[in-house]
PDB file of C-alpha atoms in Angstrom:
ATOM      1  CA  MET G  16    -104.216  11.162 -33.337  1.00 52.00           C
ATOM      2  CA  SER G  17    -104.976  10.284 -29.972  1.00 55.00           C
ATOM      3  CA  THR G  18    -102.978   7.211 -28.329  1.00 68.00           C
ATOM      4  CA  PRO G  19    -105.134   4.642 -26.454  1.00 64.00           C
ATOM      5  CA  SER G  20    -103.891   5.875 -23.054  1.00 68.00           C
ATOM      6  CA  ALA G  21    -104.986   9.320 -23.753  1.00 71.00           C
ATOM      7  CA  SER G  22    -108.299   8.209 -24.844  1.00 74.00           C
ATOM      8  CA  ALA G  23    -108.948   6.073 -21.850  1.00 76.00           C
ATOM      9  CA  SER G  24    -107.908   9.200 -19.432  1.00 82.00           C
ATOM     10  CA  SER G  25    -110.369  11.357 -21.535  1.00 82.00           C
ATOM     11  CA  ARG G  26    -113.088   8.999 -20.814  1.00 85.00           C
ATOM     12  CA  ARG G  27    -112.075   8.414 -17.296  1.00 87.00           C
ATOM     13  CA  LEU G  28    -112.095  12.243 -16.745  1.00 90.00           C
ATOM     14  CA  GLY G  29    -115.707  12.382 -18.324  1.00 90.00           C
ATOM     15  CA  ARG G  30    -117.073   9.689 -16.209  1.00 91.00           C
ATOM     16  CA  ARG G  31    -115.800  11.332 -13.078  1.00 93.00           C
ATOM     17  CA  LEU G  32    -117.119  14.891 -14.262  1.00 95.00           C
ATOM     18  CA  VAL G  33    -120.502  13.152 -14.512  1.00 94.00           C
ATOM     19  CA  GLN G  34    -120.217  11.525 -11.366  1.00 95.00           C
ATOM     20  CA  LEU G  35    -119.470  14.641  -9.708  1.00 96.00           C
ATOM     21  CA  ALA G  36    -122.424  16.548 -11.001  1.00 97.00           C
ATOM     22  CA  ALA G  37    -124.876  13.743 -10.773  1.00 96.00           C
ATOM     23  CA  GLY G  38    -123.399  13.302  -6.973  1.00 96.00           C
ATOM     24  CA  LEU G  39    -123.635  16.800  -5.665  1.00 97.00           C
ATOM     25  CA  THR G  40    -127.038  17.501  -7.704  1.00 98.00           C
ATOM     26  CA  LEU G  41    -128.460  14.198  -5.907  1.00 98.00           C
ATOM     27  CA  TYR G  42    -127.162  15.186  -2.497  1.00 97.00           C
ATOM     28  CA  GLY G  43    -129.018  18.450  -2.876  1.00 97.00           C
ATOM     29  CA  ALA G  44    -132.048  16.680  -3.717  1.00 98.00           C
ATOM     30  CA  SER G  45    -132.230  13.754  -1.194  1.00 97.00           C
ATOM     31  CA  SER G  46    -131.157  16.577   1.519  1.00 97.00           C
ATOM     32  CA  ALA G  47    -134.320  18.208   0.305  1.00 98.00           C
ATOM     33  CA  LEU G  48    -136.507  15.054   1.006  1.00 97.00           C
ATOM     34  CA  LEU G  49    -135.300  14.858   4.610  1.00 97.00           C
ATOM     35  CA  VAL G  50    -136.347  18.519   4.876  1.00 97.00           C
ATOM     36  CA  ALA G  51    -139.847  18.041   3.341  1.00 96.00           C
ATOM     37  CA  ALA G  52    -140.126  14.832   5.636  1.00 96.00           C
ATOM     38  CA  GLY G  53    -139.886  16.720   8.576  1.00 96.00           C
ATOM     39  CA  LEU G  54    -138.460  13.901  11.165  1.00 97.00           C
ATOM     40  CA  GLY G  55    -134.942  15.230  11.496  1.00 96.00           C
ATOM     41  CA  LEU G  56    -132.198  16.302   9.271  1.00 96.00           C
ATOM     42  CA  GLU G  57    -128.331  15.271   8.782  1.00 95.00           C
ATOM     43  CA  PRO G  58    -126.284  17.620  11.250  1.00 94.00           C
ATOM     44  CA  TRP G  59    -125.005  20.223   8.959  1.00 96.00           C
ATOM     45  CA  ASN G  60    -128.625  20.849   7.824  1.00 97.00           C
ATOM     46  CA  VAL G  61    -129.974  21.151  11.241  1.00 97.00           C
ATOM     47  CA  LEU G  62    -127.690  24.284  11.312  1.00 97.00           C
ATOM     48  CA  HIS G  63    -128.755  25.354   7.922  1.00 98.00           C
ATOM     49  CA  GLN G  64    -132.451  25.243   8.551  1.00 97.00           C
ATOM     50  CA  GLY G  65    -132.040  26.922  11.948  1.00 97.00           C
ATOM     51  CA  LEU G  66    -130.049  29.834  10.205  1.00 97.00           C
ATOM     52  CA  ALA G  67    -132.788  29.885   7.717  1.00 97.00           C
ATOM     53  CA  GLU G  68    -135.312  30.237  10.316  1.00 95.00           C
ATOM     54  CA  LEU G  69    -133.145  33.232  11.799  1.00 96.00           C
ATOM     55  CA  THR G  70    -132.235  35.003   8.493  1.00 96.00           C
ATOM     56  CA  GLY G  71    -135.238  34.325   6.163  1.00 96.00           C
ATOM     57  CA  LEU G  72    -133.267  33.054   3.627  1.00 97.00           C
ATOM     58  CA  SER G  73    -133.879  29.613   1.977  1.00 98.00           C
ATOM     59  CA  ILE G  74    -132.146  26.974   3.344  1.00 98.00           C
ATOM     60  CA  GLY G  75    -130.161  26.120   0.043  1.00 98.00           C
ATOM     61  CA  ALA G  76    -128.989  29.659   0.257  1.00 98.00           C
ATOM     62  CA  VAL G  77    -127.688  29.188   3.491  1.00 98.00           C
ATOM     63  CA  SER G  78    -125.650  25.977   2.611  1.00 97.00           C
ATOM     64  CA  ILE G  79    -124.217  27.968   0.105  1.00 98.00           C
ATOM     65  CA  VAL G  80    -123.265  30.946   2.376  1.00 97.00           C
ATOM     66  CA  VAL G  81    -122.082  28.224   5.206  1.00 97.00           C
ATOM     67  CA  GLY G  82    -120.042  26.228   2.610  1.00 96.00           C
ATOM     68  CA  ALA G  83    -118.146  29.416   1.441  1.00 96.00           C
ATOM     69  CA  ALA G  84    -117.570  30.530   5.117  1.00 96.00           C
ATOM     70  CA  VAL G  85    -116.336  26.939   5.760  1.00 95.00           C
ATOM     71  CA  LEU G  86    -114.029  26.806   2.831  1.00 94.00           C
ATOM     72  CA  LEU G  87    -112.544  30.225   3.962  1.00 94.00           C
ATOM     73  CA  LEU G  88    -111.316  28.350   7.054  1.00 92.00           C
ATOM     74  CA  TRP G  89    -109.377  25.777   4.915  1.00 92.00           C
ATOM     75  CA  VAL G  90    -106.829  28.857   4.742  1.00 90.00           C
ATOM     76  CA  PRO G  91    -105.494  28.681   8.157  1.00 89.00           C
ATOM     77  CA  LEU G  92    -105.605  24.828   7.856  1.00 87.00           C
ATOM     78  CA  ARG G  93    -103.492  24.760   4.698  1.00 86.00           C
ATOM     79  CA  GLN G  94    -105.944  22.776   2.995  1.00 86.00           C
ATOM     80  CA  ARG G  95    -106.070  22.601  -0.549  1.00 88.00           C
ATOM     81  CA  PRO G  96    -109.533  22.646  -2.551  1.00 91.00           C
ATOM     82  CA  GLY G  97    -110.403  20.905  -5.995  1.00 92.00           C
ATOM     83  CA  LEU G  98    -112.904  21.201  -8.441  1.00 94.00           C
ATOM     84  CA  GLY G  99    -115.252  19.046  -6.274  1.00 94.00           C
ATOM     85  CA  THR G 100    -114.918  21.320  -3.209  1.00 94.00           C
ATOM     86  CA  VAL G 101    -116.009  24.368  -4.967  1.00 94.00           C
ATOM     87  CA  SER G 102    -118.775  22.537  -6.933  1.00 96.00           C
ATOM     88  CA  ASN G 103    -120.046  21.403  -3.603  1.00 96.00           C
ATOM     89  CA  VAL G 104    -120.658  24.959  -2.265  1.00 95.00           C
ATOM     90  CA  PHE G 105    -122.921  25.934  -4.931  1.00 96.00           C
ATOM     91  CA  VAL G 106    -124.676  22.818  -6.469  1.00 97.00           C
ATOM     92  CA  VAL G 107    -125.840  21.137  -3.179  1.00 97.00           C
ATOM     93  CA  GLY G 108    -127.666  24.079  -2.301  1.00 97.00           C
ATOM     94  CA  LEU G 109    -129.158  25.093  -5.692  1.00 98.00           C
ATOM     95  CA  ALA G 110    -130.393  21.391  -6.025  1.00 98.00           C
ATOM     96  CA  MET G 111    -131.829  21.305  -2.515  1.00 98.00           C
ATOM     97  CA  ASP G 112    -134.001  24.895  -3.155  1.00 98.00           C
ATOM     98  CA  GLY G 113    -134.992  23.487  -6.608  1.00 98.00           C
ATOM     99  CA  THR G 114    -136.266  20.299  -5.147  1.00 98.00           C
ATOM    100  CA  LEU G 115    -138.123  21.883  -2.388  1.00 97.00           C
ATOM    101  CA  ALA G 116    -139.679  23.988  -4.791  1.00 96.00           C
ATOM    102  CA  LEU G 117    -140.870  21.040  -6.783  1.00 96.00           C
ATOM    103  CA  LEU G 118    -142.115  18.934  -3.796  1.00 94.00           C
ATOM    104  CA  PRO G 119    -145.576  19.377  -2.234  1.00 91.00           C
ATOM    105  CA  ASP G 120    -146.256  19.875   1.469  1.00 90.00           C
ATOM    106  CA  VAL G 121    -146.391  16.519   2.903  1.00 89.00           C
ATOM    107  CA  ARG G 122    -148.178  16.280   6.207  1.00 88.00           C
ATOM    108  CA  SER G 123    -149.122  12.441   6.518  1.00 92.00           C
ATOM    109  CA  LEU G 124    -146.841  10.510   8.339  1.00 93.00           C
ATOM    110  CA  THR G 125    -147.264   7.354   5.863  1.00 93.00           C
ATOM    111  CA  LEU G 126    -145.641   9.769   3.358  1.00 94.00           C
ATOM    112  CA  ARG G 127    -143.221  11.303   5.487  1.00 96.00           C
ATOM    113  CA  VAL G 128    -141.389   8.067   6.463  1.00 96.00           C
ATOM    114  CA  PRO G 129    -141.050   6.713   2.944  1.00 96.00           C
ATOM    115  CA  LEU G 130    -139.490  10.424   2.205  1.00 96.00           C
ATOM    116  CA  LEU G 131    -137.009  10.169   5.021  1.00 97.00           C
ATOM    117  CA  LEU G 132    -136.015   6.546   3.932  1.00 97.00           C
ATOM    118  CA  ALA G 133    -135.737   7.588   0.317  1.00 97.00           C
ATOM    119  CA  GLY G 134    -133.540  10.656   1.395  1.00 97.00           C
ATOM    120  CA  ILE G 135    -131.174   8.761   3.425  1.00 97.00           C
ATOM    121  CA  VAL G 136    -130.853   6.127   0.805  1.00 97.00           C
ATOM    122  CA  LEU G 137    -130.158   8.519  -1.866  1.00 97.00           C
ATOM    123  CA  ASN G 138    -127.971  10.603   0.179  1.00 96.00           C
ATOM    124  CA  GLY G 139    -125.742   7.398   0.629  1.00 95.00           C
ATOM    125  CA  MET G 140    -125.691   7.150  -3.096  1.00 96.00           C
ATOM    126  CA  ALA G 141    -124.950  10.821  -3.727  1.00 95.00           C
ATOM    127  CA  THR G 142    -121.914  10.422  -1.336  1.00 93.00           C
ATOM    128  CA  GLY G 143    -120.478   7.271  -2.923  1.00 93.00           C
ATOM    129  CA  LEU G 144    -120.798   9.077  -6.826  1.00 94.00           C
ATOM    130  CA  TYR G 145    -119.209  12.303  -5.731  1.00 93.00           C
ATOM    131  CA  ILE G 146    -116.305  11.064  -3.290  1.00 91.00           C
ATOM    132  CA  ALA G 147    -115.621   8.264  -5.962  1.00 91.00           C
ATOM    133  CA  ALA G 148    -115.178  11.133  -8.592  1.00 92.00           C
ATOM    134  CA  ARG G 149    -111.974  11.983  -6.376  1.00 91.00           C
ATOM    135  CA  PHE G 150    -112.209  15.864  -7.326  1.00 93.00           C
ATOM    136  CA  GLY G 151    -111.699  16.967  -3.669  1.00 90.00           C
ATOM    137  CA  PRO G 152    -113.565  16.581  -0.709  1.00 88.00           C
ATOM    138  CA  GLY G 153    -116.739  19.054   0.488  1.00 91.00           C
ATOM    139  CA  PRO G 154    -115.977  21.881   2.444  1.00 93.00           C
ATOM    140  CA  ARG G 155    -117.050  20.403   5.506  1.00 91.00           C
ATOM    141  CA  ASP G 156    -115.245  17.195   5.222  1.00 88.00           C
ATOM    142  CA  GLY G 157    -112.016  19.011   4.467  1.00 89.00           C
ATOM    143  CA  LEU G 158    -112.650  21.291   7.672  1.00 90.00           C
ATOM    144  CA  MET G 159    -112.637  18.142   9.762  1.00 87.00           C
ATOM    145  CA  THR G 160    -109.297  16.318   8.076  1.00 86.00           C
ATOM    146  CA  GLY G 161    -107.705  19.935   8.401  1.00 88.00           C
ATOM    147  CA  LEU G 162    -108.492  19.955  11.919  1.00 89.00           C
ATOM    148  CA  HIS G 163    -107.223  16.435  12.478  1.00 86.00           C
ATOM    149  CA  ARG G 164    -103.795  17.460  10.651  1.00 87.00           C
ATOM    150  CA  ARG G 165    -103.348  20.494  12.752  1.00 88.00           C
ATOM    151  CA  THR G 166    -104.368  19.501  16.050  1.00 90.00           C
ATOM    152  CA  GLY G 167    -103.133  15.841  15.766  1.00 89.00           C
ATOM    153  CA  ARG G 168    -106.432  14.346  17.320  1.00 88.00           C
ATOM    154  CA  SER G 169    -108.207  11.650  15.313  1.00 87.00           C
ATOM    155  CA  VAL G 170    -110.646  12.370  12.590  1.00 82.00           C
ATOM    156  CA  ARG G 171    -113.404  10.607  14.602  1.00 82.00           C
ATOM    157  CA  LEU G 172    -113.202  13.191  17.409  1.00 88.00           C
ATOM    158  CA  MET G 173    -112.875  16.110  15.193  1.00 88.00           C
ATOM    159  CA  ARG G 174    -116.009  14.913  13.391  1.00 86.00           C
ATOM    160  CA  THR G 175    -118.037  14.319  16.484  1.00 88.00           C
ATOM    161  CA  ALA G 176    -116.992  17.665  17.977  1.00 91.00           C
ATOM    162  CA  VAL G 177    -117.804  19.887  14.896  1.00 92.00           C
ATOM    163  CA  GLU G 178    -121.020  17.984  14.093  1.00 91.00           C
ATOM    164  CA  VAL G 179    -122.183  17.996  17.769  1.00 93.00           C
ATOM    165  CA  ALA G 180    -121.338  21.712  17.866  1.00 95.00           C
ATOM    166  CA  VAL G 181    -123.500  22.374  14.686  1.00 95.00           C
ATOM    167  CA  VAL G 182    -126.454  20.221  15.748  1.00 95.00           C
ATOM    168  CA  VAL G 183    -126.874  21.938  19.064  1.00 96.00           C
ATOM    169  CA  THR G 184    -126.390  25.353  17.397  1.00 97.00           C
ATOM    170  CA  GLY G 185    -128.861  24.465  14.610  1.00 97.00           C
ATOM    171  CA  PHE G 186    -131.469  23.024  17.186  1.00 96.00           C
ATOM    172  CA  VAL G 187    -131.099  26.347  19.322  1.00 96.00           C
ATOM    173  CA  LEU G 188    -131.816  28.257  16.325  1.00 96.00           C
ATOM    174  CA  GLY G 189    -135.208  26.054  15.220  1.00 96.00           C
ATOM    175  CA  GLY G 190    -133.487  23.142  13.228  1.00 96.00           C
ATOM    176  CA  THR G 191    -135.321  20.096  13.021  1.00 94.00           C
ATOM    177  CA  ILE G 192    -133.592  17.031  15.017  1.00 95.00           C
ATOM    178  CA  GLY G 193    -135.278  13.601  15.249  1.00 96.00           C
ATOM    179  CA  VAL G 194    -135.656  10.008  14.632  1.00 96.00           C
ATOM    180  CA  GLY G 195    -134.175  10.989  10.952  1.00 96.00           C
ATOM    181  CA  THR G 196    -131.099  12.399  12.515  1.00 96.00           C
ATOM    182  CA  VAL G 197    -130.373   9.382  14.485  1.00 94.00           C
ATOM    183  CA  LEU G 198    -131.229   6.972  11.281  1.00 96.00           C
ATOM    184  CA  TYR G 199    -129.215   9.141   9.262  1.00 94.00           C
ATOM    185  CA  ALA G 200    -126.038   9.115  11.550  1.00 92.00           C
ATOM    186  CA  VAL G 201    -126.059   5.012  11.806  1.00 92.00           C
ATOM    187  CA  SER G 202    -126.727   4.535   8.229  1.00 93.00           C
ATOM    188  CA  ILE G 203    -124.723   6.801   6.072  1.00 91.00           C
ATOM    189  CA  GLY G 204    -121.449   5.111   6.942  1.00 89.00           C
ATOM    190  CA  PRO G 205    -122.575   1.810   5.602  1.00 92.00           C
ATOM    191  CA  LEU G 206    -124.500   3.278   2.700  1.00 93.00           C
ATOM    192  CA  ALA G 207    -121.558   5.368   1.347  1.00 90.00           C
ATOM    193  CA  GLN G 208    -119.304   2.371   1.694  1.00 90.00           C
ATOM    194  CA  VAL G 209    -121.672   0.430  -0.318  1.00 93.00           C
ATOM    195  CA  PHE G 210    -121.948   3.030  -2.973  1.00 93.00           C
ATOM    196  CA  LEU G 211    -118.227   3.867  -3.205  1.00 91.00           C
ATOM    197  CA  ARG G 212    -117.657   0.330  -4.232  1.00 92.00           C
ATOM    198  CA  VAL G 213    -120.309   0.793  -6.873  1.00 91.00           C
ATOM    199  CA  PHE G 214    -118.985   3.749  -8.247  1.00 91.00           C
ATOM    200  CA  ALA G 215    -115.220   3.420  -7.822  1.00 88.00           C
ATOM    201  CA  VAL G 216    -113.466   4.981 -10.577  1.00 80.00           C
ATOM    202  CA  SER G 217    -109.757   3.649 -11.194  1.00 72.00           C
ATOM    203  CA  PRO G 218    -107.214   6.403 -10.431  1.00 65.00           C
ATOM    204  CA  ALA G 219    -105.259   7.861 -13.431  1.00 59.00           C
ATOM    205  CA  SER G 220    -101.537   7.355 -13.364  1.00 51.00           C
ATOM    206  CA  ALA G 221    -100.820  11.052 -13.309  1.00 45.00           C
ATOM    207  CA  GLY G 222    -101.975  13.678 -10.986  1.00 46.00           C
ATOM    208  CA  SER G 223    -104.536  16.262 -12.112  1.00 46.00           C
ATOM    209  CA  THR G 224    -104.938  19.976 -11.688  1.00 41.00           C
ATOM    210  CA  VAL G 225    -108.412  19.735 -10.709  1.00 48.00           C
ATOM    211  CA  VAL G 226    -107.791  17.214  -8.039  1.00 45.00           C
ATOM    212  CA  ALA G 227    -107.131  18.210  -4.655  1.00 47.00           C
ATOM    213  CA  ALA G 228    -105.480  15.887  -2.148  1.00 45.00           C
ATOM    214  CA  ALA G 229    -107.114  12.303  -1.662  1.00 47.00           C
ATOM    215  CA  THR G 230    -110.559  12.854  -0.540  1.00 49.00           C
ATOM    216  CA  PRO G 231    -111.177  12.089   3.158  1.00 51.00           C
ATOM    217  CA  GLU G 232    -113.512   9.038   2.799  1.00 57.00           C
ATOM    218  CA  ARG G 233    -112.982   8.221   6.464  1.00 54.00           C
ATOM    219  CA  VAL G 234    -114.729  11.369   7.644  1.00 55.00           C
ATOM    220  CA  ILE G 235    -117.634   9.908   5.834  1.00 54.00           C
ATOM    221  CA  LEU G 236    -117.338   6.228   6.530  1.00 52.00           C
ATOM    222  CA  ARG G 237    -116.200   6.371  10.235  1.00 46.00           C
ATOM    223  CA  PRO G 238    -118.871   7.009  12.950  1.00 40.00           C
TER     224      PRO G 238
END
């Protein structure tokens, strides 16, 4: 017979797993809305789109390949992945490609603007969902905190340096930057902060084998 504490722990774990799956799926779907809007992508997807143009792969497939490559960089940085880290690599890319396959070709600006706004808001919601689940950071977030720890430079500087590099590279390769890129940059922090509070899960008293080090919320929330 399970104790009340064990039952509560089981319910908490179940909720966190649901949040993780929902957050990562929604993240991929919301990113697909930004791609369909064609008014500018978030930094890493500028790179993914540019590489997709270069290789002929889908943007979701490129996202998976890049995520796996970034995860390999965790080894020299001595970062520890969690369940959320590994899931992020695959689920986001698959959800992005699946959503793009369902979306019609949108050409009218009167439809593209709402798609852009919906994509940004839902991306903020998705960020709050999967970070609040506390199963470890995504591979790209962990790269930034790993660089911070190894170099002693601020998280803000590491994030800025990495994202400027991926945006410039992606743009040169054919990725889309525009008003959506700027709007995303200034709004994702406040949106994620709101949804982190909405979806917060009280931490368990003991550690878990599927949880990595504390998720670096400051990577997302600080400009």
